[in-house]
Coordinates of C-alpha atoms in Angstrom, one line a residue:
Chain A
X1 CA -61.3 108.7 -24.7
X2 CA -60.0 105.2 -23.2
X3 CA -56.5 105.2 -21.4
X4 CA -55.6 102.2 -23.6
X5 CA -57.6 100.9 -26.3
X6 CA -57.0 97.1 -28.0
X7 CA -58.4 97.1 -31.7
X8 CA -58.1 92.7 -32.8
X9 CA -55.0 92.6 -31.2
X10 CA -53.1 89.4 -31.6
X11 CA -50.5 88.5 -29.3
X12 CA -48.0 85.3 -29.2
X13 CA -44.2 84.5 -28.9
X14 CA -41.7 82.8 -31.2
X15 CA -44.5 80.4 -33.4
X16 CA -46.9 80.5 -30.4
X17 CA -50.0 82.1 -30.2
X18 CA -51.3 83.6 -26.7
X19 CA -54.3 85.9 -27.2
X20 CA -56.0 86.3 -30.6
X21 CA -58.6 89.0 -31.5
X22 CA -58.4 91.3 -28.0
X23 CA -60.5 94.0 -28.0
X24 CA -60.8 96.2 -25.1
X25 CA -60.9 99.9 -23.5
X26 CA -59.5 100.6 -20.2
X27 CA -61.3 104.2 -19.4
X28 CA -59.6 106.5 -17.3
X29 CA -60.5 106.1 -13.4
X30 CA -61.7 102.8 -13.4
X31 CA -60.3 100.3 -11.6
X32 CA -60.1 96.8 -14.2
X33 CA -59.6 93.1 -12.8
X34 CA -58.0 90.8 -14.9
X35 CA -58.6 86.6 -14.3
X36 CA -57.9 83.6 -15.7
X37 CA -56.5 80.5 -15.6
X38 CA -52.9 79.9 -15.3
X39 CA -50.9 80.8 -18.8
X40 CA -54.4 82.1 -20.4
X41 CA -52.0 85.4 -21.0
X42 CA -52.4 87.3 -18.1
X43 CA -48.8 88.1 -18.3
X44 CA -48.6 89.0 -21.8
X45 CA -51.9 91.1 -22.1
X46 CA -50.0 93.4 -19.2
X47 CA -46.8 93.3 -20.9
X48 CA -48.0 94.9 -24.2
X49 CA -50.4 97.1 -22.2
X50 CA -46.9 98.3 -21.4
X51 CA -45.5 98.6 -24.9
X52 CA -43.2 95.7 -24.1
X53 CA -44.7 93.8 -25.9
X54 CA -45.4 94.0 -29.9
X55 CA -48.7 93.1 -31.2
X56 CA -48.8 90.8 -33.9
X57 CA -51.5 92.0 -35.5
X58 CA -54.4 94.9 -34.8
X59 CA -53.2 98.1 -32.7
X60 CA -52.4 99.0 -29.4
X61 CA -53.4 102.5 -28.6
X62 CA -53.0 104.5 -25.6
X63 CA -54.4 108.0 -24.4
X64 CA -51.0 110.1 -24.3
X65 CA -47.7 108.6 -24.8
X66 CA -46.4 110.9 -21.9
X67 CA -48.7 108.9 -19.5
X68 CA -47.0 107.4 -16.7
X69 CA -47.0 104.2 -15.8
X70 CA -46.7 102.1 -12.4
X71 CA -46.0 98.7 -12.5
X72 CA -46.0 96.5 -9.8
X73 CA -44.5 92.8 -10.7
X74 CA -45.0 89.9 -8.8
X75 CA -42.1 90.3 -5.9
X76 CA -40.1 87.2 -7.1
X77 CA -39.3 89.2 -10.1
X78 CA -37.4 91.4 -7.8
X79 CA -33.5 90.6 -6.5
X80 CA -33.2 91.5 -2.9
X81 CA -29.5 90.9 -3.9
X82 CA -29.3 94.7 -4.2
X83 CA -28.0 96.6 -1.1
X84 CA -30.5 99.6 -0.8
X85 CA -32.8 100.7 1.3
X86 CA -36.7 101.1 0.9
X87 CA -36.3 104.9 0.9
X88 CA -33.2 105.2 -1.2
X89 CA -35.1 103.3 -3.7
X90 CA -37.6 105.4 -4.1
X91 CA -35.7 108.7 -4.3
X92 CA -33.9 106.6 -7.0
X93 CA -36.8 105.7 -8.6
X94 CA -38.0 108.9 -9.3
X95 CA -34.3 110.1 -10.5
X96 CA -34.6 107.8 -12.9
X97 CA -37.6 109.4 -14.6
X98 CA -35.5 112.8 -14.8
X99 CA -32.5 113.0 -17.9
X100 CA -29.3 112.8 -16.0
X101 CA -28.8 112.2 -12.6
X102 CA -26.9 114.8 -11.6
X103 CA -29.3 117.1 -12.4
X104 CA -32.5 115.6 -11.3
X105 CA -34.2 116.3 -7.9
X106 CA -35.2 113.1 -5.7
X107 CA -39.2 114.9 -4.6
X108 CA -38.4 114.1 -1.0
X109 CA -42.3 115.3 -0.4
X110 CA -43.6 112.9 -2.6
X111 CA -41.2 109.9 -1.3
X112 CA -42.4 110.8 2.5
X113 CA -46.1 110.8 1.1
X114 CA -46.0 107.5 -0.6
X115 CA -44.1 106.2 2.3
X116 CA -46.9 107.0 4.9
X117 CA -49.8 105.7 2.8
X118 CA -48.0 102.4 1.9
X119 CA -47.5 102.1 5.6
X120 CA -43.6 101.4 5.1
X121 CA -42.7 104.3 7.5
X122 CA -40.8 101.9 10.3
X123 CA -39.1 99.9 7.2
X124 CA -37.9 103.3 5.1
X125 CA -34.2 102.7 6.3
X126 CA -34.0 98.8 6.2
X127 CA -32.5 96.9 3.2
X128 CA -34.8 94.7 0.8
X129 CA -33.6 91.5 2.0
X130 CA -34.6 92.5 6.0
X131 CA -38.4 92.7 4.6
X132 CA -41.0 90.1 5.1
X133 CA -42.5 89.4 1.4
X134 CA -45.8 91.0 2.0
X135 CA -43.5 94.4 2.9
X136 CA -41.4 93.7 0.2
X137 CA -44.9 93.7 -2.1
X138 CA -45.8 97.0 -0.5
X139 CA -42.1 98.1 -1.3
X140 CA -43.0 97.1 -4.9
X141 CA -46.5 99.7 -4.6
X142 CA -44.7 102.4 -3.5
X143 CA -42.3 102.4 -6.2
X144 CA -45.1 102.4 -8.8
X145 CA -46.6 105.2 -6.6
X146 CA -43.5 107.4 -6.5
X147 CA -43.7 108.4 -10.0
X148 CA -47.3 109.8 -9.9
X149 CA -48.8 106.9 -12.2
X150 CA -51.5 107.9 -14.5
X151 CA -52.4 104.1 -14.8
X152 CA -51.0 101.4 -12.2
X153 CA -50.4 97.8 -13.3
X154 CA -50.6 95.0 -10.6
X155 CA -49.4 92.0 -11.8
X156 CA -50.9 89.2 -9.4
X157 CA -49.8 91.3 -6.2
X158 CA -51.2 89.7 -3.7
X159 CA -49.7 85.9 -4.7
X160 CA -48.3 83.7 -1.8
X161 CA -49.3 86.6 0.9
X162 CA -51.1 85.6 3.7
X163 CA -55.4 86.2 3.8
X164 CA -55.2 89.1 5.8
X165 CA -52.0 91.0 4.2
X166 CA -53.6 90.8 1.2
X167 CA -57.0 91.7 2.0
X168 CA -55.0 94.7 3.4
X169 CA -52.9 95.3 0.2
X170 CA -56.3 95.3 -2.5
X171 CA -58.5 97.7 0.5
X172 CA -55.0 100.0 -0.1
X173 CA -55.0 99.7 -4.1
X174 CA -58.6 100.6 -3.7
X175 CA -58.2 103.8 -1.2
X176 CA -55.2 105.0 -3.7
X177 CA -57.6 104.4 -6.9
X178 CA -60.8 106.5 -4.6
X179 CA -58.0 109.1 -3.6
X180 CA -55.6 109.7 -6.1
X181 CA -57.9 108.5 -9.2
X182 CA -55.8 106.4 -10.6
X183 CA -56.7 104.5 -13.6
X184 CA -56.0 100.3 -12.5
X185 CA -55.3 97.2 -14.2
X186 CA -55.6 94.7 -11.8
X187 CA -54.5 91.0 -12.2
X188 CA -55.2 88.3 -9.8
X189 CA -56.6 84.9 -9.1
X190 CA -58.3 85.9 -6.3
X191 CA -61.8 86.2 -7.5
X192 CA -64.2 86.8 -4.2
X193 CA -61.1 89.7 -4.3
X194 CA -61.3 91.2 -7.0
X195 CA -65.5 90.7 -6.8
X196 CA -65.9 93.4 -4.4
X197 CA -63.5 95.8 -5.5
X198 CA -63.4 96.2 -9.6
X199 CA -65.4 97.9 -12.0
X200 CA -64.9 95.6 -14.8
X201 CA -63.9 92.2 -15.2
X202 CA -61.9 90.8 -18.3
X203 CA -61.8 87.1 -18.6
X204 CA -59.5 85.4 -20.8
X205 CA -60.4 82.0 -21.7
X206 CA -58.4 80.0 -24.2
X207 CA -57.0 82.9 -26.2
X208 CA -59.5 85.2 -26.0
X209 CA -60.8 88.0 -23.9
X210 CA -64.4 88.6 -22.6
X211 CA -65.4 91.9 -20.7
X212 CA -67.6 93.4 -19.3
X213 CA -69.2 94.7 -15.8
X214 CA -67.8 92.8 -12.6
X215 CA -71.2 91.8 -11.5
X216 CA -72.5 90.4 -15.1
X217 CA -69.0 88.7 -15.7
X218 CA -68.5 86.9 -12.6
X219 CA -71.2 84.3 -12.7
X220 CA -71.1 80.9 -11.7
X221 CA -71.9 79.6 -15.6
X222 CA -69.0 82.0 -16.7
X223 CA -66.2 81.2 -14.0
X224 CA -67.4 77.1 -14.4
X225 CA -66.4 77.8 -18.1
X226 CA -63.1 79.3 -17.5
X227 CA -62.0 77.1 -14.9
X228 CA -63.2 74.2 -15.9
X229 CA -65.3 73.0 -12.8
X230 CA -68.1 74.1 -11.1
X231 CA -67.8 77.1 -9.1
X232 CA -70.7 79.1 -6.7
X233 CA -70.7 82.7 -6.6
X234 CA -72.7 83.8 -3.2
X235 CA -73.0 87.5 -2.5
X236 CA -74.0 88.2 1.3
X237 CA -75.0 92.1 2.3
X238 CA -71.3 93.7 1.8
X239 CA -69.2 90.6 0.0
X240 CA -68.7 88.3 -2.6
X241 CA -67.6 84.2 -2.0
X242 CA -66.6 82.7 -5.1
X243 CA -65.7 79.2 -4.4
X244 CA -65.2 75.1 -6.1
X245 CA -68.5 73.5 -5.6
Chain B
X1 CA 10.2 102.0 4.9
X2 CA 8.6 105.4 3.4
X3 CA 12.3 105.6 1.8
X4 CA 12.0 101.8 0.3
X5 CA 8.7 102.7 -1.3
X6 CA 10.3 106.0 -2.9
X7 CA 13.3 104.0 -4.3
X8 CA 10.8 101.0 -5.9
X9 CA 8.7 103.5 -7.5
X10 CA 12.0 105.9 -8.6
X11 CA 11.7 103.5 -11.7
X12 CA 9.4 104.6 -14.5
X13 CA 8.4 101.6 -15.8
X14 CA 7.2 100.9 -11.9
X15 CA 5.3 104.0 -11.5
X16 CA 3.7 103.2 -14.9
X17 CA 2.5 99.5 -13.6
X18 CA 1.3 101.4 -10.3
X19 CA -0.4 104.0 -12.3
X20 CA -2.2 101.6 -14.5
X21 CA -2.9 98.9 -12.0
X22 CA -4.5 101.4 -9.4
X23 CA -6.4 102.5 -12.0
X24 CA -7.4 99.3 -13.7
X25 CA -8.0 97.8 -10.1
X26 CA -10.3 100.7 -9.4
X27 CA -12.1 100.6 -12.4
X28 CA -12.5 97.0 -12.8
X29 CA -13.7 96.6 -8.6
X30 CA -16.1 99.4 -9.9
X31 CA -17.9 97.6 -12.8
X32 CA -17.5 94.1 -10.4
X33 CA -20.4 95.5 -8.0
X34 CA -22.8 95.4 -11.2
X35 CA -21.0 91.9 -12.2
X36 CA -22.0 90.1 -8.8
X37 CA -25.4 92.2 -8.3
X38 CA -26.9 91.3 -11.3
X39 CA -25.2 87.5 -10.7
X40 CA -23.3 87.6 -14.3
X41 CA -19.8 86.7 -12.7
X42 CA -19.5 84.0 -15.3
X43 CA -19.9 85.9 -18.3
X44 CA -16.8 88.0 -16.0
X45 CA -15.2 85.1 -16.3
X46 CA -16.0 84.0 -20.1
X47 CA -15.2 87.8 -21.4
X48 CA -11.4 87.9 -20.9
X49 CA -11.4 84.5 -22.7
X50 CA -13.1 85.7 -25.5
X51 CA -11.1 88.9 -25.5
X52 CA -8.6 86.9 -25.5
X53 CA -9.7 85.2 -28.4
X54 CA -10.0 89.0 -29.8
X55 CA -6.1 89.5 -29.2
X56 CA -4.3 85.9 -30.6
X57 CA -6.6 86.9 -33.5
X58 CA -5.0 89.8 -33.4
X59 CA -1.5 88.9 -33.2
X60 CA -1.9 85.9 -35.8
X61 CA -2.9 88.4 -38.2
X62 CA -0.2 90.9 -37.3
X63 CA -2.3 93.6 -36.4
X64 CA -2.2 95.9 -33.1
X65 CA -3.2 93.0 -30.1
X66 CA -5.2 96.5 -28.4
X67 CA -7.5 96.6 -31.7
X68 CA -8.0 92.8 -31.3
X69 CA -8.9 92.9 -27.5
X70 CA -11.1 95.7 -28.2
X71 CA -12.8 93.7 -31.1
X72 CA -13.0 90.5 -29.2
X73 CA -14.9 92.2 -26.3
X74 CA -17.6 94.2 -28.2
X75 CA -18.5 91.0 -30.8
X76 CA -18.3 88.6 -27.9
X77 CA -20.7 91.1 -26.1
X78 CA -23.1 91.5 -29.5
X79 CA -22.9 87.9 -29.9
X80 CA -23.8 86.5 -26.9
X81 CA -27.0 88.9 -26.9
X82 CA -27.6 88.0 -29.4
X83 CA -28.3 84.7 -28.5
X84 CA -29.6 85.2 -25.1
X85 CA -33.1 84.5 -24.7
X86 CA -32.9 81.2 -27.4
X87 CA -34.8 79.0 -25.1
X88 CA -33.4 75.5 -26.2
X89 CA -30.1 76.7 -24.6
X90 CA -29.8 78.6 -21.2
X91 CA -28.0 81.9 -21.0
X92 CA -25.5 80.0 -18.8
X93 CA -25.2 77.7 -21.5
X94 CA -23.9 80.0 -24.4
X95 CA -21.6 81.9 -21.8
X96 CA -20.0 78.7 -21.1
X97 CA -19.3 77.9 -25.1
X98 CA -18.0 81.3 -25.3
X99 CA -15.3 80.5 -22.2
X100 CA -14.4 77.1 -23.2
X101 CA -14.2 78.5 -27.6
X102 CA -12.3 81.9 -26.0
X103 CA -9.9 80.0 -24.0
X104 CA -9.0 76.7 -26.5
X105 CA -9.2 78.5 -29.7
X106 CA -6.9 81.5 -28.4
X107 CA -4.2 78.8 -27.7
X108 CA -4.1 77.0 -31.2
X109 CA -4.2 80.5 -32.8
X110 CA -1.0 81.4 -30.8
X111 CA 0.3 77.9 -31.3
X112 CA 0.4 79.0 -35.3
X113 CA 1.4 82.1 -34.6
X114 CA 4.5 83.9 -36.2
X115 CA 5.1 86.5 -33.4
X116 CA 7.0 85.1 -30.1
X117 CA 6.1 83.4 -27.2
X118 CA 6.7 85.7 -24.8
X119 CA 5.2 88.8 -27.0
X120 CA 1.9 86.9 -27.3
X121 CA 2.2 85.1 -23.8
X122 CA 2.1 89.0 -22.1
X123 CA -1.7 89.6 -23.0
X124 CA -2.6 86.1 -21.4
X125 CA -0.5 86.1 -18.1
X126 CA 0.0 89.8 -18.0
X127 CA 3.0 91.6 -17.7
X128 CA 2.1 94.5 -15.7
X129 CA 5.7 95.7 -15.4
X130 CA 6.2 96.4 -19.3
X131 CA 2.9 98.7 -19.5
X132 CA 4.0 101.9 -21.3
X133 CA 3.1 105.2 -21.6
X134 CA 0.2 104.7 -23.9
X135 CA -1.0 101.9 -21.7
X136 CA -1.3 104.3 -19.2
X137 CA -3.6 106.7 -21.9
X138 CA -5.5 104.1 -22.8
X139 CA -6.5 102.5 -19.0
X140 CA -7.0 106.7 -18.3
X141 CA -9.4 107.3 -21.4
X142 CA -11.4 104.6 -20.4
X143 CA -11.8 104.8 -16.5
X144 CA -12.2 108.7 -17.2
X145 CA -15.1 107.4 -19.8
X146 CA -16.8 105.1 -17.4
X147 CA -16.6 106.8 -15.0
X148 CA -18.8 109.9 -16.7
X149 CA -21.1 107.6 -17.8
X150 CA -21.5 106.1 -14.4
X151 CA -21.9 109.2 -12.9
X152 CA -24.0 111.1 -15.0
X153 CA -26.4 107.8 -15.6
X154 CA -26.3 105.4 -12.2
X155 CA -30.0 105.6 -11.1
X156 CA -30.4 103.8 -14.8
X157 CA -28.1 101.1 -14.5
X158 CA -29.5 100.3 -11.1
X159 CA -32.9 99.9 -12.3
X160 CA -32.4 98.4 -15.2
X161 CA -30.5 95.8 -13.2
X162 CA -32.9 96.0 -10.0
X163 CA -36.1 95.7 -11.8
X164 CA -36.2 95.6 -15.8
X165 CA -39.8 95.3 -16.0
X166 CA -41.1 98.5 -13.9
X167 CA -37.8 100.2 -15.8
X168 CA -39.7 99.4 -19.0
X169 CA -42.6 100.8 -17.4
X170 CA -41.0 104.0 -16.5
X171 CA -40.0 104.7 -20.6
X172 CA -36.2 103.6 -19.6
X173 CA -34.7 101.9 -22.8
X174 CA -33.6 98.6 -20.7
X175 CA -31.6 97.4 -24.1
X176 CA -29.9 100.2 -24.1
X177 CA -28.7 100.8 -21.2
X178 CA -27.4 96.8 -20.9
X179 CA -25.8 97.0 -23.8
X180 CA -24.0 100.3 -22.9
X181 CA -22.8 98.6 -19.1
X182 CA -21.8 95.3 -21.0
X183 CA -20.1 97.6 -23.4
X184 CA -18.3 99.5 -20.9
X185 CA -17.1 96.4 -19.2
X186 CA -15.8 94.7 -22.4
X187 CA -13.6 98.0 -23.6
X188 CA -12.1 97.9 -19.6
X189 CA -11.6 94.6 -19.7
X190 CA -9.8 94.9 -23.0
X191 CA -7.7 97.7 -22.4
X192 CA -7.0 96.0 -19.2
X193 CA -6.2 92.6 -20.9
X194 CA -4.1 93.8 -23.0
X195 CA -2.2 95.6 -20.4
X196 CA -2.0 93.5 -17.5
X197 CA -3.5 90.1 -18.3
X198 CA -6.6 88.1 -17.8
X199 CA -6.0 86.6 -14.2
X200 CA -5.5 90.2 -13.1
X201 CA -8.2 91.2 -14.7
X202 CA -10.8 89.0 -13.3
X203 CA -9.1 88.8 -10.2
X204 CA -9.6 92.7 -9.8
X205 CA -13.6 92.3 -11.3
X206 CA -14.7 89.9 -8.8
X207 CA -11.9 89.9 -5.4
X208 CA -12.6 93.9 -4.6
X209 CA -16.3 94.1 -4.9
X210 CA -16.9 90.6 -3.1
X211 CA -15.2 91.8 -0.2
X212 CA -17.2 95.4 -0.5
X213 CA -20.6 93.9 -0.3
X214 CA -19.8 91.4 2.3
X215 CA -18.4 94.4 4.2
X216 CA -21.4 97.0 3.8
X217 CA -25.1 97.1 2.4
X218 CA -25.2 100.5 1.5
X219 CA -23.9 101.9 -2.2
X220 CA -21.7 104.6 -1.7
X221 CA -20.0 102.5 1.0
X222 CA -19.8 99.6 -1.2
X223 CA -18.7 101.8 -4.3
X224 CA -15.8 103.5 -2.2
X225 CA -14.9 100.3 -0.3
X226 CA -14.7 98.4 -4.2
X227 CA -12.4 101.0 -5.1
X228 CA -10.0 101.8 -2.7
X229 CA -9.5 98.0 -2.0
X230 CA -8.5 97.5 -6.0
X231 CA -6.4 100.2 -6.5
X232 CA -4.9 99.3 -2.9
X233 CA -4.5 95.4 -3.9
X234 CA -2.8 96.8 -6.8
X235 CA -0.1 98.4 -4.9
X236 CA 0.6 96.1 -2.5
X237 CA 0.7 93.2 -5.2
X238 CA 3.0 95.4 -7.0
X239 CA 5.4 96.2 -4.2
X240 CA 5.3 92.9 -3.3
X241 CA 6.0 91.5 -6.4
X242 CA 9.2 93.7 -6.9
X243 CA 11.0 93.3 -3.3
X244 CA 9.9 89.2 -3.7
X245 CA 10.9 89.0 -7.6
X246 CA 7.4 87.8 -8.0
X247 CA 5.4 87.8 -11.6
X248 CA 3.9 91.6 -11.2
X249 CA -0.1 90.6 -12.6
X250 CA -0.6 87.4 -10.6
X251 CA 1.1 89.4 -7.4
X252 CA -1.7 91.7 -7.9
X253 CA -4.2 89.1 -8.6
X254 CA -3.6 87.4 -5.7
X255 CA -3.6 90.5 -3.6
X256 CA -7.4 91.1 -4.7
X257 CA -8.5 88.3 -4.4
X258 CA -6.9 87.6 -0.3
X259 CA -8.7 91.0 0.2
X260 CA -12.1 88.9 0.8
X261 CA -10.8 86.7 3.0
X262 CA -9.6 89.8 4.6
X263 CA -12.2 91.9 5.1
X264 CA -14.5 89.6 6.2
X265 CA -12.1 88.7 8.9
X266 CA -11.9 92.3 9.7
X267 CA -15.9 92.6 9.6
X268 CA -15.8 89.5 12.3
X269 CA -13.5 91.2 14.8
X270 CA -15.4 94.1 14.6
X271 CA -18.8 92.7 15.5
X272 CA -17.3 90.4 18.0
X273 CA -15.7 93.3 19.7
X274 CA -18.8 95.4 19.3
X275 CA -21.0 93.1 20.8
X276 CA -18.2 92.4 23.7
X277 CA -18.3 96.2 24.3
X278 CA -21.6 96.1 24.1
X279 CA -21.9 93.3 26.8
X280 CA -19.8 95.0 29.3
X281 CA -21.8 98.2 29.2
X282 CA -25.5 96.9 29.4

């Protein structure tokens, strides 16, 4: 059964329509990229993938409603105004998933775990507004991680991070997905990124979505279409360039 | 001066203002952390004006000025998000109409009001020194109250206010839980209105917690800091105002609010000599 299942979903808000007629599955253990062009939906395709967001029409199903979700925004989204540190933020983060605070238990095993793997050992006791904004991003993961996703939603994570920290950060989402199985939904614009490391592609072009297998999707006729200019898809041995002709 | 302190607070009607101030300031510097961190300090500002609103409705209609604070505080709350998110005018926008209606409209409703100046003129200015038993019941309930709900329920109101959209994520009823800290800082700000005045007030929501997070980045220090430093401005304020014959809420206001110039004097001295010690040992 798929993790979450669109049936003709249409999406919008106030008098404006976004997406119309979405059908998709996102099966469990696949790792899904999601492109387009700027305000194709992106946005609001994640947000009622999270159930914030009401369908207008056609239904949104997911596998279990008891499936946890981790959701990492884009790092603007995020006030560094708050005065805690990395790992006090994670043991509060997975508080918060328990009733009542004083009775919840802060999973110091699973903090230190997600710690190491994110790489944010030397950074657990320093305050958000001491971290660079690829750390802070990483921050951001291990939060999502903390809570033992099922499904993990990264909402263009790698925006306005240098080449290398963010060929770092998608070869990390893909080790978690290899190694803890997670199920994820992955936007971003980097194409040649998301090339080499998704299953599936969705596309979403004027209002509607088109899926399929990364390979099939992301074709130089297809991407020329969305974007609206010509653009060369070259695959060497081990990599994808996707680039304006 | 232990003996002078005794003798000013030998009055009853002293140790009630000290009572309820500490525990107004407290509360108040409490709820002001959440005020600056998640950067609403004007809608601090527009609430007692509304609440205001609440109690020369109150008074005009001759009904208990406590009920009308309360009632000004919770519709001015449900109103104003109720209109937040309208995209023709910003959030900022809508606060500011509720200040600037709060604050006019309060003053022609006393203006046609049949109860006294001074009676009415209390809730505005604050006139700590007259708080009464009940006051002292009523600023108890509620910092009791919040307090609980604080306690049993802060890793929610952090992440709602950190990060709404990964609370959302996580099943955490963000509308909720807004609604029940914007709640909780209309009923203290009415009960402490209506006790001690809207400049105190304020004052004690945004002087106290300023000074905490410029002092310290780290919560509990912060939250203790907040705290101590309103229920202490309170007292000194107080004391003040009674061996200066001073106006008892603005002494106390004022107190707060010289508490961030203060501390962050403090905070200066002590890295200076810190990094002087520091220099003389490496």
């Amino acid at each position: 059964m798929s993790i979450i299942e669109f049936n003709s979903v249409t999406l919008g808000y106030a008098n404006k329509t976004v997406l119309e007629d979405v059908n998709l599955k996102v099966e469990p253990g696949e790792l899904f990229g999601l492109v387009g062009p700027n305000g194709s939906g992106k946005t609001t395709l994640l947000k009622a993938m999270l159930g914030q967001l009401k369908p207008w029409s056609g239904s949104v199903n997911w596998k279990t409603t008891s499936s946890r979700w981790g959701y990492v925004p884009q790092r603007e989204q995020v006030d560094p105004i708050w005065p805690v540190t990395v790992q006090k933020l994670l043991r509060m983060t997975v508080r918060s998933t328990q009733t009542a605070w004083i009775f919840s238990k802060e999973k110091p095993e699973i903090v230190e775990q997600v710690i190491e793997m994110t790489g944010l050992k030397k950074f657990s006791n320093q305050t958000l507004e001491t971290l660079s904004g690829g750390e802070l991003q990483r921050v951001l993961l291990a939060r999502a991680l903390v809570v033992e996703p099922d499904i993990l939603l990264l909402d263009e994570p790698t925006a306005a991070m240098d080449l290398v920290a963010a060929a770092h950060f998608l070869d990390l989402i893909v080790k978690l997905h290899e190694i803890w199985e997670i199920t994820v939904v992955l936007v971003s614009h980097d194409l040649s990124a998301l090339a080499d490391r998704t299953d599936r592609i969705g596309i979403l072009r004027c209002g509607n979505l088109y899926s399929g297998p990364t390979d099939s999707m992301l074709t130089s006729k297809n991407l020329s279409d969305v974007y609206g200019r010509s653009l060369k898809v070259e695959k060497t041995t081990d990599k994808t360039v996707i680039y304006p002709d | 001066m232990l003996s002078s302190l005794l003798e000013i607070y030998s009055f009853q009607f002293m140790q009630y203002a000290l009572a309820v101030g500490m525990l107004g300031g407290g509360l108040l510097a409490f709820l002001g952390i959440f005020v600056h961190l998640r950067r609403i300090v004007f809608l601090g500002a527009a609430m007692p004006q509304v609440i205001g609103l609440g109690i020369a409705l109150a008074v005009f209609f001759a009904l208990p000025p406590l009920g009308g604070a309360v009632f000004g505080g919770a519709a001015g709350i449900l109103i104003l998000s109720m209109l937040s998110g309208q995209r023709r005018i910003s959030n900022e926008g809508w606060i500011g109409l509720a200040y600037a209606a709060g604050g006019s409209f309060s003053v022609v409703l006393i203006a046609l009001s049949p109860a006294p100046d001074a009676t009415v003129l209390r809730f505005f200015t604050g006139d700590v020194l007259g708080t009464g038993l009940y006051d002292l019941y009523y600023t108890l309930a509620v910092t009791i109250s919040v307090g609980l709900i604080f306690f049993w329920f802060w890793s929610r109101f952090v992440m709602c206010g950190f990060d709404p959209s990964m609370a959302m994520a996580l099943g955490i009823k963000v509308k909720f839980w807004d609604a029940l800290l914007f709640f909780c800082l209309a009923i203290s700000l009415s009960v402490i209105m209506n006790t001690a005045g809207g400049m105190l007030a304020f004052s004690m929501l945004i002087g106290p917690p300023a000074a905490a997070l410029l002092l310290f980045r780290d919560f509990k220090k912060i939250i203790i800091t907040a705290i101590l430093t309103g229920s202490l401005a309170a007292f000194v304020g107080l004391t003040l105002s009674f061996t200066h014959d001073l106006p008892g809420g603005p002494a106390m206001a004022s107190s707060a609010l010289l508490t961030v110039p203060l501390l962050y004097l403090v905070q200066k001295l002590i890295a200076a000599f810190t990094s002087l010690i520091k220099k003389f040992t490496d």
